[in-house]
Short mmCIF file of C-alpha atoms in Angstrom, two decimals:
data_model
loop_
_atom_site.label_atom_id
_atom_site.label_comp_id
_atom_site.label_asym_id
_atom_site.label_seq_id
_atom_site.Cartn_x
_atom_site.Cartn_y
_atom_site.Cartn_z
CA UNK W 1 -36.58 -17.26 -53.99
CA UNK W 2 -34.37 -14.21 -55.00
CA UNK W 3 -35.35 -12.05 -52.13
CA UNK W 4 -34.18 -14.57 -50.26
CA UNK W 5 -30.91 -14.44 -52.06
CA UNK W 6 -30.98 -10.85 -51.58
CA UNK W 7 -31.87 -10.72 -48.15
CA UNK W 8 -29.42 -13.93 -47.06
CA UNK W 9 -26.09 -11.78 -49.57
CA UNK W 10 -27.00 -8.19 -47.43
CA UNK W 11 -27.20 -10.29 -43.55
CA UNK W 12 -23.67 -11.50 -45.19
CA UNK W 13 -22.24 -8.98 -46.48
CA UNK W 14 -22.87 -6.76 -43.29
CA UNK W 15 -20.83 -9.66 -40.98
CA UNK W 16 -17.86 -9.67 -43.26
CA UNK W 17 -18.11 -6.42 -43.03
CA UNK W 18 -17.73 -5.94 -39.26
CA UNK W 19 -15.21 -8.86 -39.33
CA UNK W 20 -12.85 -6.66 -41.93
CA UNK W 21 -13.27 -3.84 -39.91
CA UNK W 22 -12.57 -6.29 -37.01
CA UNK W 23 -9.49 -7.76 -37.64
CA UNK W 24 -7.99 -5.13 -40.74
CA UNK W 25 -9.21 -1.58 -39.87
CA UNK W 26 -8.47 -1.73 -36.32
CA UNK W 27 -4.89 -0.26 -35.29
CA UNK W 28 -1.81 -2.72 -34.57
CA UNK W 29 -0.03 -2.12 -31.69
CA UNK W 30 3.49 -3.09 -30.64
CA UNK W 31 3.88 -4.85 -27.13
CA UNK W 32 6.95 -4.48 -25.61
CA UNK W 33 8.04 -7.54 -23.07
CA UNK W 34 6.10 -7.70 -19.63
CA UNK W 35 8.63 -6.71 -16.85
CA UNK W 36 7.86 -7.37 -13.23
CA UNK W 37 7.76 -4.77 -10.55
CA UNK W 38 11.43 -3.57 -9.57
CA UNK W 39 13.54 -0.94 -7.88
CA UNK W 40 14.38 0.59 -4.95
CA UNK W 41 11.64 1.19 -2.53
CA UNK W 42 8.67 -0.46 -2.04
CA UNK W 43 5.53 1.84 -3.14
CA UNK W 44 2.31 0.99 -0.47
CA UNK W 45 -0.91 2.70 -2.19
CA UNK W 46 -1.87 2.61 1.55
CA UNK W 47 0.78 5.07 2.94
CA UNK W 48 -2.02 8.27 3.47
CA UNK W 49 -4.79 6.19 4.80
CA UNK W 50 -7.25 7.17 7.79
CA UNK W 51 -8.44 4.08 8.89
CA UNK W 52 -11.83 6.08 10.08
CA UNK W 53 -12.46 7.32 6.47
CA UNK W 54 -13.49 3.60 4.93
CA UNK W 55 -16.90 3.82 2.55
CA UNK W 56 -18.49 1.09 1.05
CA UNK W 57 -19.03 1.21 -2.53
CA UNK W 58 -20.72 -0.27 -5.47
CA UNK W 59 -20.45 0.79 -9.18
CA UNK W 60 -21.50 -2.15 -11.24
CA UNK W 61 -25.55 -2.40 -11.48
CA UNK W 62 -28.39 -2.64 -13.69
CA UNK W 63 -31.73 -0.97 -13.95
CA UNK W 64 -34.48 -1.41 -16.53
CA UNK W 65 -33.04 0.03 -19.54
CA UNK W 66 -33.39 0.87 -23.34
CA UNK W 67 -36.85 -0.30 -23.03
CA UNK W 68 -36.51 -3.46 -21.18
CA UNK W 69 -34.14 -4.85 -24.61
CA UNK W 70 -30.94 -4.74 -22.00
CA UNK W 71 -31.45 -7.31 -18.83
CA UNK W 72 -32.34 -5.16 -16.24
CA UNK W 73 -35.33 -4.63 -13.84
CA UNK W 74 -36.44 -2.12 -11.80
CA UNK W 75 -35.71 1.76 -11.93
CA UNK W 76 -32.40 3.49 -11.02
CA UNK W 77 -34.17 5.11 -7.62
CA UNK W 78 -34.90 1.41 -7.07
CA UNK W 79 -31.51 0.36 -7.05
CA UNK W 80 -29.73 3.56 -4.88
CA UNK W 81 -32.75 3.10 -2.56
CA UNK W 82 -31.53 -0.33 -2.09
CA UNK W 83 -27.59 0.25 -1.34
CA UNK W 84 -28.38 3.16 0.40
CA UNK W 85 -30.46 0.94 3.02
CA UNK W 86 -27.36 -1.40 3.07
CA UNK W 87 -25.26 2.10 3.79
CA UNK W 88 -23.10 2.44 1.27
CA UNK W 89 -21.68 5.70 0.49
CA UNK W 90 -21.21 5.35 -3.16
CA UNK W 91 -23.35 3.96 -5.32
CA UNK W 92 -23.39 3.97 -9.07
CA UNK W 93 -26.12 2.62 -11.67
CA UNK W 94 -24.01 1.50 -14.78
CA UNK W 95 -26.35 0.36 -17.72
CA UNK W 96 -25.18 -0.35 -20.93
CA UNK W 97 -23.97 2.08 -23.00
CA UNK W 98 -26.19 4.89 -20.89
CA UNK W 99 -24.98 7.15 -18.15
CA UNK W 100 -27.94 7.85 -15.69
CA UNK W 101 -28.19 10.89 -14.24
CA UNK W 102 -31.54 10.71 -12.14
CA UNK W 103 -29.52 11.17 -8.96
CA UNK W 104 -27.52 14.15 -9.90
CA UNK W 105 -28.20 16.46 -7.59
CA UNK W 106 -26.54 14.24 -4.76
CA UNK W 107 -23.33 15.02 -3.65
CA UNK W 108 -22.05 11.61 -4.30
CA UNK W 109 -23.04 11.45 -7.78
CA UNK W 110 -20.68 9.26 -10.13
CA UNK W 111 -21.45 8.75 -13.40
CA UNK W 112 -21.52 5.56 -14.98
CA UNK W 113 -21.89 3.84 -17.78
CA UNK W 114 -20.94 -0.48 -18.63
CA UNK W 115 -19.19 -0.16 -22.30
CA UNK W 116 -19.56 -3.44 -24.44
CA UNK W 117 -21.80 -5.47 -26.55
CA UNK W 118 -20.04 -8.21 -27.72
CA UNK W 119 -20.26 -12.11 -27.90
CA UNK W 120 -17.22 -12.93 -25.77
CA UNK W 121 -18.22 -10.36 -22.63
CA UNK W 122 -15.12 -7.96 -22.94
CA UNK W 123 -16.69 -5.13 -20.73
CA UNK W 124 -15.55 -2.13 -19.57
CA UNK W 125 -17.17 -0.47 -16.46
CA UNK W 126 -16.33 3.79 -17.64
CA UNK W 127 -16.44 6.37 -13.87
CA UNK W 128 -16.80 10.10 -14.42
CA UNK W 129 -17.02 10.25 -17.88
CA UNK W 130 -19.57 12.64 -19.87
CA UNK W 131 -20.02 10.71 -22.95
CA UNK W 132 -20.13 7.20 -24.06
CA UNK W 133 -18.15 5.78 -26.63
CA UNK W 134 -19.94 3.50 -29.37
CA UNK W 135 -17.09 1.54 -30.85
CA UNK W 136 -17.01 -1.56 -29.92
CA UNK W 137 -16.04 -5.22 -31.61
CA UNK W 138 -18.90 -7.91 -31.53
CA UNK W 139 -16.77 -10.79 -32.28
CA UNK W 140 -13.96 -12.84 -30.10
CA UNK W 141 -11.07 -9.96 -29.77
CA UNK W 142 -7.15 -9.86 -30.06
CA UNK W 143 -5.33 -8.21 -27.88
CA UNK W 144 -4.96 -5.46 -30.60
CA UNK W 145 -8.93 -4.21 -30.44
CA UNK W 146 -8.90 -4.49 -26.61
CA UNK W 147 -6.35 -1.95 -26.34
CA UNK W 148 -7.48 0.22 -28.79
CA UNK W 149 -11.14 0.31 -27.12
CA UNK W 150 -8.91 0.77 -24.02
CA UNK W 151 -7.37 3.31 -25.39
CA UNK W 152 -10.70 5.21 -26.83
CA UNK W 153 -12.18 5.07 -23.28
CA UNK W 154 -9.43 6.65 -21.14
CA UNK W 155 -9.60 10.26 -20.67
CA UNK W 156 -9.02 12.53 -17.94
CA UNK W 157 -10.74 12.11 -14.70
CA UNK W 158 -12.14 9.08 -15.44
CA UNK W 159 -11.26 6.13 -14.36
CA UNK W 160 -11.58 2.81 -16.41
CA UNK W 161 -11.98 -0.98 -14.99
CA UNK W 162 -11.45 -4.02 -16.55
CA UNK W 163 -14.75 -5.85 -15.74
CA UNK W 164 -15.17 -9.31 -15.22
CA UNK W 165 -12.41 -10.74 -16.80
CA UNK W 166 -12.59 -14.20 -16.29
CA UNK W 167 -15.85 -14.41 -17.06
CA UNK W 168 -16.08 -16.07 -20.80
CA UNK W 169 -12.77 -15.59 -20.87
CA UNK W 170 -12.95 -11.35 -21.89
CA UNK W 171 -9.58 -11.16 -20.65
CA UNK W 172 -7.29 -13.72 -20.60
CA UNK W 173 -3.76 -13.74 -18.58
CA UNK W 174 -2.51 -13.78 -21.81
CA UNK W 175 -3.97 -10.44 -22.82
CA UNK W 176 -3.36 -8.86 -19.25
CA UNK W 177 0.69 -9.37 -19.63
CA UNK W 178 0.18 -7.16 -22.41
CA UNK W 179 -2.42 -4.49 -21.49
CA UNK W 180 -1.98 -0.72 -20.39
CA UNK W 181 -3.99 2.06 -19.92
CA UNK W 182 -6.52 0.89 -17.50
CA UNK W 183 -6.85 1.94 -13.76
CA UNK W 184 -8.95 -1.30 -12.22
CA UNK W 185 -9.64 -4.64 -12.52
CA UNK W 186 -13.29 -6.00 -11.18
CA UNK W 187 -11.51 -9.19 -9.71
CA UNK W 188 -14.61 -9.36 -7.50
CA UNK W 189 -17.89 -10.55 -9.61
CA UNK W 190 -20.51 -12.73 -8.44
CA UNK W 191 -20.28 -14.47 -12.42
CA UNK W 192 -16.49 -14.50 -11.78
CA UNK W 193 -13.42 -14.24 -8.99
CA UNK W 194 -10.32 -13.49 -11.33
CA UNK W 195 -7.35 -13.46 -9.11
CA UNK W 196 -5.72 -15.30 -11.63
CA UNK W 197 -6.27 -12.98 -14.66
CA UNK W 198 -5.33 -9.68 -11.53
CA UNK W 199 -1.81 -11.35 -10.46
CA UNK W 200 -1.28 -12.31 -14.21
CA UNK W 201 -1.25 -8.57 -14.86
CA UNK W 202 0.85 -7.55 -11.57
CA UNK W 203 3.34 -9.97 -12.38
CA UNK W 204 3.77 -8.23 -15.76
CA UNK W 205 4.22 -4.96 -13.72
CA UNK W 206 1.02 -3.64 -14.49
CA UNK W 207 -0.56 -1.43 -11.22
CA UNK W 208 -4.03 -2.67 -11.51
CA UNK W 209 -6.21 -1.99 -8.42
CA UNK W 210 -9.14 -4.16 -7.54
CA UNK W 211 -12.74 -3.49 -7.62
CA UNK W 212 -15.41 -5.62 -5.90
CA UNK W 213 -18.98 -5.55 -7.33
CA UNK W 214 -22.41 -6.96 -7.11
CA UNK W 215 -23.25 -6.24 -11.10
CA UNK W 216 -26.94 -7.00 -10.55
CA UNK W 217 -29.42 -6.94 -13.07
CA UNK W 218 -32.41 -7.34 -10.94
CA UNK W 219 -32.96 -5.39 -7.63
CA UNK W 220 -36.47 -6.26 -7.60
CA UNK W 221 -35.41 -9.66 -6.62
CA UNK W 222 -32.16 -8.48 -4.91
CA UNK W 223 -30.31 -11.82 -6.31
CA UNK W 224 -26.90 -10.72 -5.95
CA UNK W 225 -27.15 -7.75 -3.74
CA UNK W 226 -24.55 -6.85 -0.91
CA UNK W 227 -22.50 -10.15 -2.22
CA UNK W 228 -19.42 -7.60 -3.37
CA UNK W 229 -17.78 -4.37 -2.65
CA UNK W 230 -15.04 -2.02 -2.97
CA UNK W 231 -13.98 0.16 0.50
CA UNK W 232 -12.28 3.21 -0.67
CA UNK W 233 -10.99 5.74 1.79
CA UNK W 234 -11.46 9.18 1.42
CA UNK W 235 -11.55 12.67 3.02
CA UNK W 236 -15.17 13.53 1.33
CA UNK W 237 -17.27 10.99 -0.19
CA UNK W 238 -17.38 12.67 -3.28
CA UNK W 239 -16.93 11.29 -7.05
CA UNK W 240 -13.81 12.70 -7.19
CA UNK W 241 -12.18 11.73 -4.36
CA UNK W 242 -13.66 8.39 -4.80
CA UNK W 243 -11.90 8.02 -8.44
CA UNK W 244 -8.58 9.29 -7.09
CA UNK W 245 -8.59 6.60 -4.20
CA UNK W 246 -9.56 3.51 -7.19
CA UNK W 247 -7.01 5.10 -9.37
CA UNK W 248 -3.84 5.54 -6.63
CA UNK W 249 -4.66 1.84 -5.18
CA UNK W 250 -6.07 3.55 -1.55
CA UNK W 251 -8.75 1.14 -1.88
CA UNK W 252 -9.62 -2.96 -1.51
CA UNK W 253 -12.52 -5.54 -2.54
CA UNK W 254 -14.46 -7.76 -0.65
CA UNK W 255 -16.37 -10.90 -0.89
CA UNK W 256 -19.66 -10.43 1.62
CA UNK W 257 -20.48 -13.88 2.98
CA UNK W 258 -24.48 -14.00 3.17
CA UNK W 259 -24.12 -14.50 7.14
CA UNK W 260 -22.32 -11.03 7.32
CA UNK W 261 -23.91 -7.82 8.44
CA UNK W 262 -23.75 -5.31 6.47
CA UNK W 263 -22.46 -2.97 9.33
CA UNK W 264 -20.10 -5.14 10.94
CA UNK W 265 -17.49 -6.31 7.50
CA UNK W 266 -14.28 -6.13 8.55
CA UNK W 267 -12.22 -3.20 7.60
CA UNK W 268 -8.28 -2.36 7.44
CA UNK W 269 -7.06 -0.30 10.26
CA UNK W 270 -3.24 -0.76 9.06
CA UNK W 271 -0.32 -1.39 6.40
CA UNK W 272 2.58 0.17 6.97
CA UNK W 273 5.69 -0.56 5.27
CA UNK W 274 8.89 0.02 6.52
CA UNK W 275 12.22 -0.35 5.00
CA UNK W 276 11.64 -3.47 3.36
CA UNK W 277 9.10 -5.38 6.23
CA UNK W 278 5.28 -5.15 6.12
CA UNK W 279 2.99 -5.02 8.74
CA UNK W 280 -0.81 -5.50 8.03
CA UNK W 281 -3.99 -5.05 10.87
CA UNK W 282 -7.32 -5.67 10.27
CA UNK W 283 -10.22 -5.07 12.87
CA UNK W 284 -11.39 -8.60 13.29
CA UNK W 285 -9.37 -12.05 13.08
CA UNK W 286 -9.18 -13.63 10.30
CA UNK W 287 -9.64 -17.70 10.30
CA UNK W 288 -6.41 -17.25 7.69
CA UNK W 289 -4.61 -14.26 6.33
CA UNK W 290 -2.01 -14.73 3.20
CA UNK W 291 0.27 -12.88 0.97
CA UNK W 292 0.39 -13.48 -2.19
CA UNK W 293 3.86 -12.54 -4.64
CA UNK W 294 4.60 -13.12 -8.45
CA UNK W 295 3.03 -15.41 -10.44
CA UNK W 296 0.53 -15.61 -7.68
CA UNK W 297 2.58 -17.71 -5.44
CA UNK W 298 1.78 -17.83 -1.64
CA UNK W 299 4.50 -16.31 0.07
CA UNK W 300 3.19 -16.33 3.43
CA UNK W 301 0.36 -17.96 5.19
CA UNK W 302 -0.87 -17.56 8.95
CA UNK W 303 -4.29 -18.76 11.01
CA UNK W 304 -6.58 -16.83 13.16
CA UNK W 305 -5.13 -13.51 13.26
CA UNK W 306 -6.21 -9.74 12.58
CA UNK W 307 -2.21 -9.24 11.81
CA UNK W 308 0.73 -10.26 9.47
CA UNK W 309 4.14 -9.71 8.86
CA UNK W 310 6.23 -10.33 6.18
CA UNK W 311 9.70 -8.97 4.98
CA UNK W 312 9.27 -8.72 1.28
CA UNK W 313 12.36 -9.26 -1.12
CA UNK W 314 12.85 -8.25 -4.62
CA UNK W 315 12.04 -11.74 -6.60
CA UNK W 316 9.02 -11.49 -4.75
CA UNK W 317 8.18 -7.79 -6.91
CA UNK W 318 4.79 -7.16 -4.94
CA UNK W 319 2.62 -9.34 -2.42
CA UNK W 320 -0.80 -8.50 -1.69
CA UNK W 321 -2.94 -10.02 1.52
CA UNK W 322 -6.09 -11.76 1.73
CA UNK W 323 -7.68 -12.10 5.07
CA UNK W 324 -10.72 -14.96 4.73
CA UNK W 325 -12.85 -15.32 7.83
CA UNK W 326 -14.87 -18.03 9.40
CA UNK W 327 -17.86 -17.21 7.51
CA UNK W 328 -16.57 -17.04 4.07
CA UNK W 329 -16.59 -13.01 3.81
CA UNK W 330 -12.69 -12.74 2.20
CA UNK W 331 -10.90 -8.80 2.09
CA UNK W 332 -8.52 -8.72 -0.51
CA UNK W 333 -5.75 -5.81 0.01
CA UNK W 334 -4.16 -3.74 -2.99
CA UNK W 335 -0.15 -5.47 -3.45
CA UNK W 336 2.50 -3.44 -2.05
CA UNK W 337 5.57 -3.20 -5.09
CA UNK W 338 8.67 -2.80 -6.04
CA UNK W 339 9.67 0.76 -7.32
CA UNK W 340 11.66 2.96 -8.83
CA UNK W 341 11.93 6.91 -7.14
CA UNK W 342 10.10 7.78 -10.07
CA UNK W 343 7.02 5.73 -9.83
CA UNK W 344 6.16 2.64 -11.66
CA UNK W 345 7.62 2.59 -15.03
CA UNK W 346 4.46 1.28 -17.35
CA UNK W 347 6.42 -0.71 -20.38
CA UNK W 348 4.92 1.83 -23.66
CA UNK W 349 3.60 0.75 -26.46
CA UNK W 350 3.08 2.32 -29.37
CA UNK W 351 1.09 1.76 -32.63
CA UNK W 352 2.75 0.09 -35.86
CA UNK W 353 1.65 2.45 -38.59
CA UNK W 354 3.61 -0.09 -41.73
CA UNK W 355 1.50 -3.32 -39.94
CA UNK W 356 -1.42 -0.74 -39.62
CA UNK W 357 -1.60 0.47 -42.97
CA UNK W 358 -0.57 -3.23 -44.79
CA UNK W 359 -3.79 -5.27 -42.94
CA UNK W 360 -6.26 -2.25 -43.31
CA UNK W 361 -5.05 -2.78 -47.01
CA UNK W 362 -5.71 -5.77 -46.47
CA UNK W 363 -8.94 -5.44 -45.39
CA UNK W 364 -9.68 -3.83 -48.88
CA UNK W 365 -8.39 -6.27 -51.01
CA UNK W 366 -11.27 -8.39 -48.85
CA UNK W 367 -13.93 -6.72 -49.53
CA UNK W 368 -13.15 -5.68 -52.83
CA UNK W 369 -13.28 -9.66 -53.35
CA UNK W 370 -16.58 -10.17 -51.43
CA UNK W 371 -18.38 -7.19 -53.69
CA UNK W 372 -16.79 -9.31 -56.79
CA UNK W 373 -18.60 -12.85 -55.27
CA UNK W 374 -22.05 -11.18 -54.11
CA UNK W 375 -22.56 -9.59 -57.99
CA UNK W 376 -21.19 -12.91 -59.39
CA UNK W 377 -23.99 -14.76 -57.26
CA UNK W 378 -26.47 -12.77 -57.61
CA UNK W 379 -25.71 -12.17 -61.49
CA UNK W 380 -28.17 -14.90 -63.97
CA UNK W 381 -26.98 -17.32 -65.11
CA UNK W 382 -26.73 -19.46 -68.43
CA UNK W 383 -29.52 -22.03 -68.43
CA UNK W 384 -27.47 -25.78 -68.36
CA UNK W 385 -29.28 -27.76 -71.06
CA UNK W 386 -30.36 -31.33 -70.95
CA UNK W 387 -28.96 -32.54 -73.68
CA UNK W 388 -25.85 -30.90 -72.88
CA UNK W 389 -25.12 -32.28 -69.37
CA UNK W 390 -25.62 -36.17 -70.93
CA UNK W 391 -23.52 -35.52 -73.77
CA UNK W 392 -20.60 -34.43 -71.44
CA UNK W 393 -21.51 -37.72 -69.80
CA UNK W 394 -21.27 -39.49 -72.74
CA UNK W 395 -18.27 -38.40 -73.71
CA UNK W 396 -16.72 -39.03 -70.14
CA UNK W 397 -17.23 -42.22 -69.82
#
């Protein structure tokens, strides 16, 4: 019985320690008020695009890893071969906290891993890194936890993508009005389409560019294979060029219909901005083309066309286009947005030193109290005599 109590106490101590570390020792941040895109010029992420330079990519795929403990089937080579058959120009294996190097000799190799082992699937995809960040917060994360992890993952010459925000509310719209420091958002994932979360970030003035991925876990069964993708515009099919396209928004995401041939996905021909007028042309007519702006409001809709034009207003703040085809294939373009001549001003945040120190002191006190409680619980207690109990009951009555 005593051994069971000790084992239970050790388990509870581990849980309490993790909770104290997450909720009391994590840095506290001052998030400034979200500010919509504004300025005197309109930024166009497709300004330098060449319609002949689109390549199809998938950055989020899992193979068997960690001895099969994680959810993955097939080898990394199986994953690469599957995407090569579908004529993807860039395809990554992004296992949990493991950088696959089986394809490292390829000219289009790009390192990738999925970060996160927490309950709520608040995950991130890191491209271009040479090492894995192991820190994570297991329990439902506060905005401070999420910002701290983004800061830890961020490094030069890499891309940080927030994975499937709408899945289990990993990133809420409220979070995304505050968080900064990431490059892209995985808006398109078979498990969750996160357009509401994307619009929340854009409406707060965050230059969050889109990514679409299969997030495949069983390449042998081919479930999810070729259902989402990201197109990037690059002059050379290299990891550095692809990451630069993602960082600057010279890319777009696609939901691929089951009946869509993998070599005939419609592509963006041009997106131009002349003063306040936007002109967009696709390679094939869509059943419906629409533009979305601040707070997810639909600005303009037109049917059966491969072109859409619109005069953007300052109160729109941004405009992103969606082209939906009759077979279900849907294309999501990155937004054009108002900005100052020196570029988008991302609202800064800073660490609140005094508040961080105060919370850490509280955390130390909580652990001390827990240790005192554990010692009391495990210490031998004096026996309670039956006669004493009866005597006490008689006095009470």
